Tab-separated table of C-alpha atoms in Angstrom:
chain	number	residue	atom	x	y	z
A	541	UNK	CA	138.031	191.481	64.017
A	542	UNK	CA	137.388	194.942	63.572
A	543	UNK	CA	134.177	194.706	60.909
A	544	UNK	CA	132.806	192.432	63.418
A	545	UNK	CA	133.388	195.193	66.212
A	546	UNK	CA	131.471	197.379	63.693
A	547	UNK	CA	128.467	195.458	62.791
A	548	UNK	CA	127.988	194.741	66.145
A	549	UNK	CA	128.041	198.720	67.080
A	550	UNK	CA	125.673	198.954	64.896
A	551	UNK	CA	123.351	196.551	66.436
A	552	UNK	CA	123.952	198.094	69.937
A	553	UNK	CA	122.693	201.129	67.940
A	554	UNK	CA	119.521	199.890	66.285
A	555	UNK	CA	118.137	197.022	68.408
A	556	UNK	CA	115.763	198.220	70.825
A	557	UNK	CA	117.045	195.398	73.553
A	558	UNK	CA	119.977	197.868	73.564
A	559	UNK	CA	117.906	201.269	74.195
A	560	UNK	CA	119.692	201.450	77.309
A	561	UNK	CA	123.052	201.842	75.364
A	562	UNK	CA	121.827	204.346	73.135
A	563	UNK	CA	120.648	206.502	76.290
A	564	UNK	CA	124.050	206.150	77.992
A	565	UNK	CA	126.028	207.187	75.354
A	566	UNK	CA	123.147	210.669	75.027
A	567	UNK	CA	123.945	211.408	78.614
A	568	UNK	CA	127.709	210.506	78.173
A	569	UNK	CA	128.887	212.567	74.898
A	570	UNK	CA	127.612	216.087	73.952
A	571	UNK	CA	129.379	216.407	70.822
A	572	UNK	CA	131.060	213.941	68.725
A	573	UNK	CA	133.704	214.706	66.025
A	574	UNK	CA	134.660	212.517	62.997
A	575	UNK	CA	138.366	213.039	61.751
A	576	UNK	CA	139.406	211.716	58.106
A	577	UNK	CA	135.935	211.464	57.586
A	578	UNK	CA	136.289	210.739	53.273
A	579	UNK	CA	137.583	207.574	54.370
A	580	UNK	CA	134.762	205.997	56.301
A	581	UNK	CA	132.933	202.569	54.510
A	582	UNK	CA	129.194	202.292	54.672
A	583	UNK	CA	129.194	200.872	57.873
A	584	UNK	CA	130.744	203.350	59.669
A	585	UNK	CA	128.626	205.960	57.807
A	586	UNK	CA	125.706	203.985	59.417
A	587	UNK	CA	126.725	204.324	62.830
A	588	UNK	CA	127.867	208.326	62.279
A	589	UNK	CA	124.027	208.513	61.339
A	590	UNK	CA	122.663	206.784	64.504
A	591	UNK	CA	125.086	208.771	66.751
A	592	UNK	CA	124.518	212.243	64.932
A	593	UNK	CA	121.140	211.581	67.017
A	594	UNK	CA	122.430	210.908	70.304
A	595	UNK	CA	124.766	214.135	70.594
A	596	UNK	CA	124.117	217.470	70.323
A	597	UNK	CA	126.394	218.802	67.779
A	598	UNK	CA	128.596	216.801	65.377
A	599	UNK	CA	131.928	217.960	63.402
A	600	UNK	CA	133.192	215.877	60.411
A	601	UNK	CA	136.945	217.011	59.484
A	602	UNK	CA	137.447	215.091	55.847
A	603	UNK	CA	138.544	215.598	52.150
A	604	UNK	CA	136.888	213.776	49.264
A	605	UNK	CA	140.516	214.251	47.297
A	606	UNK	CA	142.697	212.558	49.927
A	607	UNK	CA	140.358	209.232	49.899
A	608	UNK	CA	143.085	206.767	49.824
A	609	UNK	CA	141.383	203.988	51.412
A	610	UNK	CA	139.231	202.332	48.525
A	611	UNK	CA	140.606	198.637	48.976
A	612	UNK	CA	139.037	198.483	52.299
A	613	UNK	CA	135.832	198.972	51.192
A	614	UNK	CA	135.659	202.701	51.511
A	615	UNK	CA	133.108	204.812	49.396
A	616	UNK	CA	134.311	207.922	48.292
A	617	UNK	CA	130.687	208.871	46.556
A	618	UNK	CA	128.695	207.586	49.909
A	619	UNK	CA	130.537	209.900	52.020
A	620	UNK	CA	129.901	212.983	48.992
A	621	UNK	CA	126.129	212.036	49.205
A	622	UNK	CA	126.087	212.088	53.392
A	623	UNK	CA	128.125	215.483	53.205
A	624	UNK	CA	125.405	217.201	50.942
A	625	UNK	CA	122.084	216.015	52.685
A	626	UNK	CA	123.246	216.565	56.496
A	627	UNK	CA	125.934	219.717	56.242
A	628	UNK	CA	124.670	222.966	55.215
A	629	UNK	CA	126.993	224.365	52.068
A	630	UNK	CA	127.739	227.405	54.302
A	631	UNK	CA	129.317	225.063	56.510
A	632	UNK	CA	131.722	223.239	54.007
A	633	UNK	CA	135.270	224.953	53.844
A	634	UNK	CA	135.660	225.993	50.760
A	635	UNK	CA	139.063	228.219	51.204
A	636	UNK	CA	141.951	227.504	51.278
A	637	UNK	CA	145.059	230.029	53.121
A	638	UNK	CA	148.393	227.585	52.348
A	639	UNK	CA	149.057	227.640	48.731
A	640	UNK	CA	149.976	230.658	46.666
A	641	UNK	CA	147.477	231.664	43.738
A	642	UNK	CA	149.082	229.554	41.353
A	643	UNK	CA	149.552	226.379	42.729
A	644	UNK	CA	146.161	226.516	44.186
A	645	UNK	CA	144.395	226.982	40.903
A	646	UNK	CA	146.727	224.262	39.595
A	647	UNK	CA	145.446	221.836	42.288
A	648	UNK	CA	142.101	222.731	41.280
A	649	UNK	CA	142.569	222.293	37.443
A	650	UNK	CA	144.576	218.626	38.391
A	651	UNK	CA	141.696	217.819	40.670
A	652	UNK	CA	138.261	218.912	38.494
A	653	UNK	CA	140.274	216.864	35.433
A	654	UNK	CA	140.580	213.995	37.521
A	655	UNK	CA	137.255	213.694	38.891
A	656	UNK	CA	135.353	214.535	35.362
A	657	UNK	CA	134.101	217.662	36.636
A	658	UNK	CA	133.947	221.494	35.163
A	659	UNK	CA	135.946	223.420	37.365
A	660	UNK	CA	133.760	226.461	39.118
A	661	UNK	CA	135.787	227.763	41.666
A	662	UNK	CA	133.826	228.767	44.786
A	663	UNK	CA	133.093	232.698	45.527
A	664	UNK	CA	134.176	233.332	49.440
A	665	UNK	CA	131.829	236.548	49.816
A	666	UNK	CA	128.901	234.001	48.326
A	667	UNK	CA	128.704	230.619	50.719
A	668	UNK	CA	125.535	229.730	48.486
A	669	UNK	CA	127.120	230.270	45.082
A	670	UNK	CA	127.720	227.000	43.038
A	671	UNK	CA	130.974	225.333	42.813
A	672	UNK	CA	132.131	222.276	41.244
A	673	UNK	CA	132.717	220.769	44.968
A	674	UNK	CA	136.368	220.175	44.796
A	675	UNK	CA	137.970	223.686	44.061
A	676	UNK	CA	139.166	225.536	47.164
A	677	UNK	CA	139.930	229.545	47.187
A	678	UNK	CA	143.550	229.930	47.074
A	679	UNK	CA	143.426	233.344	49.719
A	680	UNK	CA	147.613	234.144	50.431
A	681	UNK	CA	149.447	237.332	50.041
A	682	UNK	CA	152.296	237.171	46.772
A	683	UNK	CA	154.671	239.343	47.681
A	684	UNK	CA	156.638	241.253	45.085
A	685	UNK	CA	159.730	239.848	44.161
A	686	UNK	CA	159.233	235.791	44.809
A	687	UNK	CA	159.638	233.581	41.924
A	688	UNK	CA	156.989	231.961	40.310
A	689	UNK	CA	155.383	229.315	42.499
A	690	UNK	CA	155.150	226.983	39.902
A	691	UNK	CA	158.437	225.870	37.765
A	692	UNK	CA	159.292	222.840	35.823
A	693	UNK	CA	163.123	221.985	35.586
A	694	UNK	CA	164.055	219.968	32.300
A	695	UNK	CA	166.524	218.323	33.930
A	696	UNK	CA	168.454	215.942	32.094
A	697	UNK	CA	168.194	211.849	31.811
A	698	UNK	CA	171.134	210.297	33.042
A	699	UNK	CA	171.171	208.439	29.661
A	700	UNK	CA	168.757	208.401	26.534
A	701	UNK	CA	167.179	205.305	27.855
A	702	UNK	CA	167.494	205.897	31.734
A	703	UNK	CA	163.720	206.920	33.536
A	704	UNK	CA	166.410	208.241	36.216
A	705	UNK	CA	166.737	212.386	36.816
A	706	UNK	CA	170.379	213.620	36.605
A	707	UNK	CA	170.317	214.568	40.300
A	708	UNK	CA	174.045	215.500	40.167
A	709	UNK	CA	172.976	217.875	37.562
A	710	UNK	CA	169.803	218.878	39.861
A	711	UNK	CA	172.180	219.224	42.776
A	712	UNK	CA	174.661	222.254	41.283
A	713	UNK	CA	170.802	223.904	40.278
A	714	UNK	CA	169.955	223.992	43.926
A	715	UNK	CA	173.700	224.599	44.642
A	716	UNK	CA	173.722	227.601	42.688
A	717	UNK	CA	170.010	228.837	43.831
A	718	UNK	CA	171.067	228.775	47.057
A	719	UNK	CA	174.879	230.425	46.654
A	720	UNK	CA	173.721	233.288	44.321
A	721	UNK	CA	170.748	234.649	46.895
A	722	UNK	CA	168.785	235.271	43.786
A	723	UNK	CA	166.234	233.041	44.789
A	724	UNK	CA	163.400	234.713	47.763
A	725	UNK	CA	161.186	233.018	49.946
A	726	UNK	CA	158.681	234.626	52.931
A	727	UNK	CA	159.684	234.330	56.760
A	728	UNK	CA	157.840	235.348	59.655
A	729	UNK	CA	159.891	237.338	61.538
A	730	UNK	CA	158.883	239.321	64.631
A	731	UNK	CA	159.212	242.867	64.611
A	732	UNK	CA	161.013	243.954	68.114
A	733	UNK	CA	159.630	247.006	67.977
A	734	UNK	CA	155.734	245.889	68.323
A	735	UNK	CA	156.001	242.520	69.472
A	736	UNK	CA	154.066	241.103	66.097
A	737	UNK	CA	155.168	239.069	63.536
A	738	UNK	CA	155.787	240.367	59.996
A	739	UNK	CA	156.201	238.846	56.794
A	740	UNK	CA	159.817	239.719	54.807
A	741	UNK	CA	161.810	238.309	51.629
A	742	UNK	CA	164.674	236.766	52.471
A	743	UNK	CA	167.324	234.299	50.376
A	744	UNK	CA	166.173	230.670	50.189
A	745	UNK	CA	168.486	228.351	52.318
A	746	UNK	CA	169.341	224.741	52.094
A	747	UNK	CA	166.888	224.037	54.610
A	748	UNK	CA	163.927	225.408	52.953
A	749	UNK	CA	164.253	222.892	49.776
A	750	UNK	CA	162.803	219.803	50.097
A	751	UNK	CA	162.872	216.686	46.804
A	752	UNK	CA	159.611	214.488	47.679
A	753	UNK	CA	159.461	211.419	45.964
A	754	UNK	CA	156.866	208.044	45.148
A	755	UNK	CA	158.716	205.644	47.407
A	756	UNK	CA	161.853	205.681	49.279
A	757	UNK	CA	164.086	203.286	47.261
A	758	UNK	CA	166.526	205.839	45.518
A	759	UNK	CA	166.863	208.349	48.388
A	760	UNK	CA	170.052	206.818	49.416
A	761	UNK	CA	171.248	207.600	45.740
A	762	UNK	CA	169.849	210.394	45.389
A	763	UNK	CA	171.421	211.669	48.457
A	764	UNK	CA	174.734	210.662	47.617
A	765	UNK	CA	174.559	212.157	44.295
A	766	UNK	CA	173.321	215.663	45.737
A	767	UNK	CA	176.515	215.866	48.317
A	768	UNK	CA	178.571	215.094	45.212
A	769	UNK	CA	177.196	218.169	44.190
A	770	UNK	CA	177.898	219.918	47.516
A	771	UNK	CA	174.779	220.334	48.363
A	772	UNK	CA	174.267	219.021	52.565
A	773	UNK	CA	171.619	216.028	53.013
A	774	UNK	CA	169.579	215.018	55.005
A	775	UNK	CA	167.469	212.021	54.629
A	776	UNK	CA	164.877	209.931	56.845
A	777	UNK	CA	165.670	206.615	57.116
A	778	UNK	CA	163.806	203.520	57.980
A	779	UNK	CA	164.507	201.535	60.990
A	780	UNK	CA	166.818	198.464	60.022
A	781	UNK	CA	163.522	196.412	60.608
A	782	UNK	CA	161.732	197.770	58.620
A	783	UNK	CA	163.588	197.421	55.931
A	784	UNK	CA	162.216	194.224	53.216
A	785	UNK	CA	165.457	191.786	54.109
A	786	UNK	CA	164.879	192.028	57.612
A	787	UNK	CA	161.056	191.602	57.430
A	788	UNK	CA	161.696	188.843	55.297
A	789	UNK	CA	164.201	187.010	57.874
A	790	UNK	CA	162.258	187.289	60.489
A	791	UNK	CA	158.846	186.257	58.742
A	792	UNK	CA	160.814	182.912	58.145
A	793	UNK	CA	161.318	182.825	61.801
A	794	UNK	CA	157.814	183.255	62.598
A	795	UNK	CA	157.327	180.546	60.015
A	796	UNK	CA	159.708	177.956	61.571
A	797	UNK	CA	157.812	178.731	64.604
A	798	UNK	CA	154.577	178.238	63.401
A	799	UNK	CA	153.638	176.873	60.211
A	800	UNK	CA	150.144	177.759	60.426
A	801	UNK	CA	151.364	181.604	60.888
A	802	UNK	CA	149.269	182.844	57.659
A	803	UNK	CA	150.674	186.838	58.245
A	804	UNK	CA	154.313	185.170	58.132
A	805	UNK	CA	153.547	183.193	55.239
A	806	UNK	CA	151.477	186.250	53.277
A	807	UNK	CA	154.647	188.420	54.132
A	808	UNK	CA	157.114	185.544	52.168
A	809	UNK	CA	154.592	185.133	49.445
A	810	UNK	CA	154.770	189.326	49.215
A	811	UNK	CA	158.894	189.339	49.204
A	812	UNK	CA	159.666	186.005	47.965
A	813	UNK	CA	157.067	184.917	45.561
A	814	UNK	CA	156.024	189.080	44.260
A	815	UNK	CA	152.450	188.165	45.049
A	816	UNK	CA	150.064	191.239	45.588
A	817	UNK	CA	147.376	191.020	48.735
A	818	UNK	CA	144.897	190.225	46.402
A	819	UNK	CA	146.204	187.275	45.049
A	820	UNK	CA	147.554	185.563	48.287
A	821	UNK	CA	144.108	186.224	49.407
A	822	UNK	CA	142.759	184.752	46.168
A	823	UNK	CA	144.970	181.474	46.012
A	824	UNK	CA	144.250	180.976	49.783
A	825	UNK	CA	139.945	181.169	49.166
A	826	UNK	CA	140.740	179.214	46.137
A	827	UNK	CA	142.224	176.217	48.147
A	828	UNK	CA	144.555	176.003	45.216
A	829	UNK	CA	147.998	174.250	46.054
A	830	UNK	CA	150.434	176.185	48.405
A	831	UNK	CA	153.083	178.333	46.334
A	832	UNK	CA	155.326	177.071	49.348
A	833	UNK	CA	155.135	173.922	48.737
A	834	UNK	CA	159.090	173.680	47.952
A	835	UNK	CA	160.317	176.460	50.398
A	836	UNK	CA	158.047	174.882	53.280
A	837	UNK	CA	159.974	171.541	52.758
A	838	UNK	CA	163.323	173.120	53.414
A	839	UNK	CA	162.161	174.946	55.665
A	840	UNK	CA	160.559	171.579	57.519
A	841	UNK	CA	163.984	170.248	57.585
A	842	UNK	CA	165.395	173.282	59.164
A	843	UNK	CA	162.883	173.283	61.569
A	844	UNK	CA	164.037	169.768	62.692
A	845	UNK	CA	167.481	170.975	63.375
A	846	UNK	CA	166.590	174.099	65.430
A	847	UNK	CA	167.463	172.054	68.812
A	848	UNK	CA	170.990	171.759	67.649
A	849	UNK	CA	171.627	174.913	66.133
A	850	UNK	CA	172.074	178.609	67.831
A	851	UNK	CA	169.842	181.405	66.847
A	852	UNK	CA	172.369	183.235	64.906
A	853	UNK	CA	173.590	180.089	62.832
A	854	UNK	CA	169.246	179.922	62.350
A	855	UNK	CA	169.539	183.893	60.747
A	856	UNK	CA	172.541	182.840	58.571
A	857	UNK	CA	171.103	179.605	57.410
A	858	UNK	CA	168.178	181.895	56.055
A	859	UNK	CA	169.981	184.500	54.722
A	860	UNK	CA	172.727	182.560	52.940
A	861	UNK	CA	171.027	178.786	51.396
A	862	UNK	CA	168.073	181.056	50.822
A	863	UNK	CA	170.555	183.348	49.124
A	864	UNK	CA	168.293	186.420	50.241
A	865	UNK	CA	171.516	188.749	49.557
A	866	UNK	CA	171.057	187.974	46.631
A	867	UNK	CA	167.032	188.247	46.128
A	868	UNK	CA	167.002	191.791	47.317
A	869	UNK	CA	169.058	193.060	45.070
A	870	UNK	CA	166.882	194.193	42.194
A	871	UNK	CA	164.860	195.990	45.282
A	872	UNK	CA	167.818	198.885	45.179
A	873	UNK	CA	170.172	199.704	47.511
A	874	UNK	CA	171.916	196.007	47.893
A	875	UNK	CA	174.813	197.635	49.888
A	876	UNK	CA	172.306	198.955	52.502
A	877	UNK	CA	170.436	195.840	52.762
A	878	UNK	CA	173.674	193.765	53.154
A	879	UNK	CA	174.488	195.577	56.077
A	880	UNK	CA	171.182	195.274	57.445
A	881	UNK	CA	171.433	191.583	57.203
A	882	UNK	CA	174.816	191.667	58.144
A	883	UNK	CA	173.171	194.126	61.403
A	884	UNK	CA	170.441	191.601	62.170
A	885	UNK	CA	173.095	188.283	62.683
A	886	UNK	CA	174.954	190.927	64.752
A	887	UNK	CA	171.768	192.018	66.596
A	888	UNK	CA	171.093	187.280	66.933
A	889	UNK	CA	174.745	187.167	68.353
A	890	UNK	CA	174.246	189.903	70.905
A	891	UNK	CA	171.180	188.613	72.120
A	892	UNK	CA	172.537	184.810	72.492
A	893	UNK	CA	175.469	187.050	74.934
A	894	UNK	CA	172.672	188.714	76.409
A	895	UNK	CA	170.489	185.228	77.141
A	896	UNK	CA	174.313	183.622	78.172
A	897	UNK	CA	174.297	186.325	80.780
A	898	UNK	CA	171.093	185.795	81.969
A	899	UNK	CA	171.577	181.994	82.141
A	900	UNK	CA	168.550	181.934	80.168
A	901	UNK	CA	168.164	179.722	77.140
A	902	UNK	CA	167.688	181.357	73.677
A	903	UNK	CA	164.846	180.692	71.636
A	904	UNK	CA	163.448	182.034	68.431
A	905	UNK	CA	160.434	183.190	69.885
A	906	UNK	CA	162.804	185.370	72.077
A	907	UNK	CA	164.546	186.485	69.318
A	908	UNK	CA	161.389	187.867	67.687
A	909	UNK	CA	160.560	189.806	70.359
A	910	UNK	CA	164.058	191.160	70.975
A	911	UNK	CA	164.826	192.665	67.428
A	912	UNK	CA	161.162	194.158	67.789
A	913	UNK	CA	161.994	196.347	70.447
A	914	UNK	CA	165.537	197.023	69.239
A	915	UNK	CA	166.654	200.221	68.553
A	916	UNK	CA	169.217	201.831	66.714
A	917	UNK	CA	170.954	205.274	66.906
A	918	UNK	CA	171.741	207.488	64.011
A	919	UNK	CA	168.866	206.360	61.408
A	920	UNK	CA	167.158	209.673	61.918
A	921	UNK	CA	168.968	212.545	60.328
A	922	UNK	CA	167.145	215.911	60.019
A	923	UNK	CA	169.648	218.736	60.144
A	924	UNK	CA	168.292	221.943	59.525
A	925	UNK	CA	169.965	223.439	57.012
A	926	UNK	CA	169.792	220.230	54.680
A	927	UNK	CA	168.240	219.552	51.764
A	928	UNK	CA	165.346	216.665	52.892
A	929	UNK	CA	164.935	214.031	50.178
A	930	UNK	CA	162.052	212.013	51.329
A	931	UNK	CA	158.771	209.797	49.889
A	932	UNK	CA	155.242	211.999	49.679
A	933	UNK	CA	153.629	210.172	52.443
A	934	UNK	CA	156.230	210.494	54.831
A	935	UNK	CA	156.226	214.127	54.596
A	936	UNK	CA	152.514	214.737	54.514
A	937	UNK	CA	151.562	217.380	56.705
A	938	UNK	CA	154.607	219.256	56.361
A	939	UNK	CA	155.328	221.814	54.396
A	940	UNK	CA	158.702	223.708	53.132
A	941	UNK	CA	159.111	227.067	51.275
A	942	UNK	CA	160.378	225.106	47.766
A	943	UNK	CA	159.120	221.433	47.113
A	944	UNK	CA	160.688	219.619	44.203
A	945	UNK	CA	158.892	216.343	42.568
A	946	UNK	CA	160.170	213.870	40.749
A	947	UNK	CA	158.970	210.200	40.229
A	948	UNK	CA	155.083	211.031	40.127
């Protein structure tokens, strides 16, 4: 697996049997560059070490603040000790030319709390000043005119006890934002005159609004309630296989295939059973009994009848006596995931039709690998002059003129 990959790098690294692999890779690579470098483990900070002596110049691109990868055995204070022994602090990038004033000094005061640390923003004409290592220099023209950057909208509840925005509500806001021009955001626009681009005020469209949220549950509802508003959506929808149901479905497949599948059975202890990563992993060290005991038995027994029934009577079986219509529903949207399963019995027919045609047998293993290359049209919507309602992670690394958050 992929730790063994790395300890075994590092052995081609270190050993001196291997000296001829640590010459190759001098006279191969001149410069060698490290990308999301605040997520590297100690390992892999080992063999950037023994590298960072083979090339000539090394560039690490990282940020301690977006460390996200802890639970693989990442070390966010390994990587802060590395940075300040082997870059020089003239070298660290300590500005920052995206965020307006305010919300970059508010990203610094959320960050510093966070981390413990008194905030000392760094000095941009002074490289060797001190700084409390996480504040960037928000550097962007504010143009006269714009809004605050920074707002909070108490929008309403939908009911005294609902955790729930009133996005109908939020909807004629952004409605009226938009339809009174009051509201001025900065576009690059290129002056025909001289060829260059200029910066101008200009009314905030539909398009330029953006609602990020923690996961992507509610943006079907959300959505809806926003065009009841009259306000034009566009949202970014998952795949039908990737949705839970469908993963579920076919991880019972995989499971009828092979009972000794442990990522099948992991993935119905995760949907079925609730069970985090840690705790499958856990109860399977453990040896403690299987929490499939009772599902493996039916599923034993339908496993004995798969030479007599078709691959779509297989997907209904599963979805129906397991009553997984059912099970999904406190997961949200039980409309969408009916269709899906509905979609994926649709998806078994057509590729029984497709196997009929080929006067090829169907099989479940078949089956597998047909829905995993199947496609679907219209999933994808991203009009431009929509409001995008989308999760946080999806939409990292882009960036829209007014960004509103809700669920964090």
């Amino acid at each position: 697996d992929f730790n063994d990959m790395e300890q075994r790098f590092i052995r081609l690294l270190t050993e001196e049997r291997f000296e001829h692999v640590r010459k190759d890779i001098g006279d191969t690579y001149k410069v060698m560059m490290v990308d999301e470098f605040q997520d590297s483990n100690p390992v892999q900070i080992r063999i950037f070490r023994q590298l960072m002596e083979l090339v000539d110049e090394t560039v690490f691109v990282g940020d301690s603040k977006q460390a996200i990868y802890g639970f693989r055995g990442t070390e966010s204070s390994l990587v802060d000790d590395f940075i300040r022994q082997r870059i020089p602090p003239k070298e660290s990038h300590k500005v920052s030319h995206r965020p307006r004033p305010e919300l970059g000094r508010t990203a610094n005061d959320i960050f510093c709390h966070a981390w413990g640390v008194s905030k000392q923003e760094p000095d941009p004409d002074n490289p060797t000043a001190p700084y409390d290592g996480l504040s960037l220099h928000p550097d962007r023209n504010t143009h006269d005119g714009q809004d605050p950057a920074l707002q909070h909208w108490n929008a309403p509840l939908k009911s005294p006890r609902a955790t729930k925005l009133d996005y109908l509500t939020i909807g004629r806001k952004i409605r009226k934002i938009v339809e009174d021009k009051t509201c001025k955001v900065v576009r690059k626009v290129k002056n025909k005159k001289t060829g260059k681009e200029e910066e101008i005020l200009d009314s905030i469209r539909y398009g330029d609004i953006a609602i990020l949220l923690r996961n992507g549950t509610s943006t079907g509802d959300i959505a809806q309630k926003l065009r009841e508003a009259g306000v034009p959506v566009s949202i970014q929808e998952t795949e039908f296989i990737g949705w839970a149901e469908v993963q579920l479905v076919l991880s019972l497949i995989r499971y009828i295939i092979n009972p000794e599948d442990r990522c099948a059975k992991a993935d119905i202890l995760h949907l079925i059973g609730g069970m985090s990563t840690e705790d499958i992993i856990i109860n399977a060290a453990a040896g403690r009994e299987d929490p499939l005991s009772s599902l493996s038995a039916w599923l034993k027994d339908l496993r004995s009848r798969v030479s007599v029934l078709s691959v779509s009577e297989i997907v209904d079986s599963l979805a129906l006596e397991l009553d997984i219509y059912g099970n999904s529903a406190p997961w949200g949207l039980s409309e969408t995931r009916i269709r899906n399963l509905d979609f994926l019995a649709s998806v078994a027919r057509e590729y029984e039709q497709l196997c009929a045609n080929m006067n090829a047998a169907p099989t479940l293993p078949g089956f597998i690998a047909y829905v995993s290359d199947y496609k679907t049209e219209g999933h994808k919507v991203d009009r431009a002059d929509t409001v995008k309602v989308l999760t946080c992670h999806s939409a990292k690394g882009l960036e829209w003129p007014m960004v509103i958050l809700d669920e964090l």
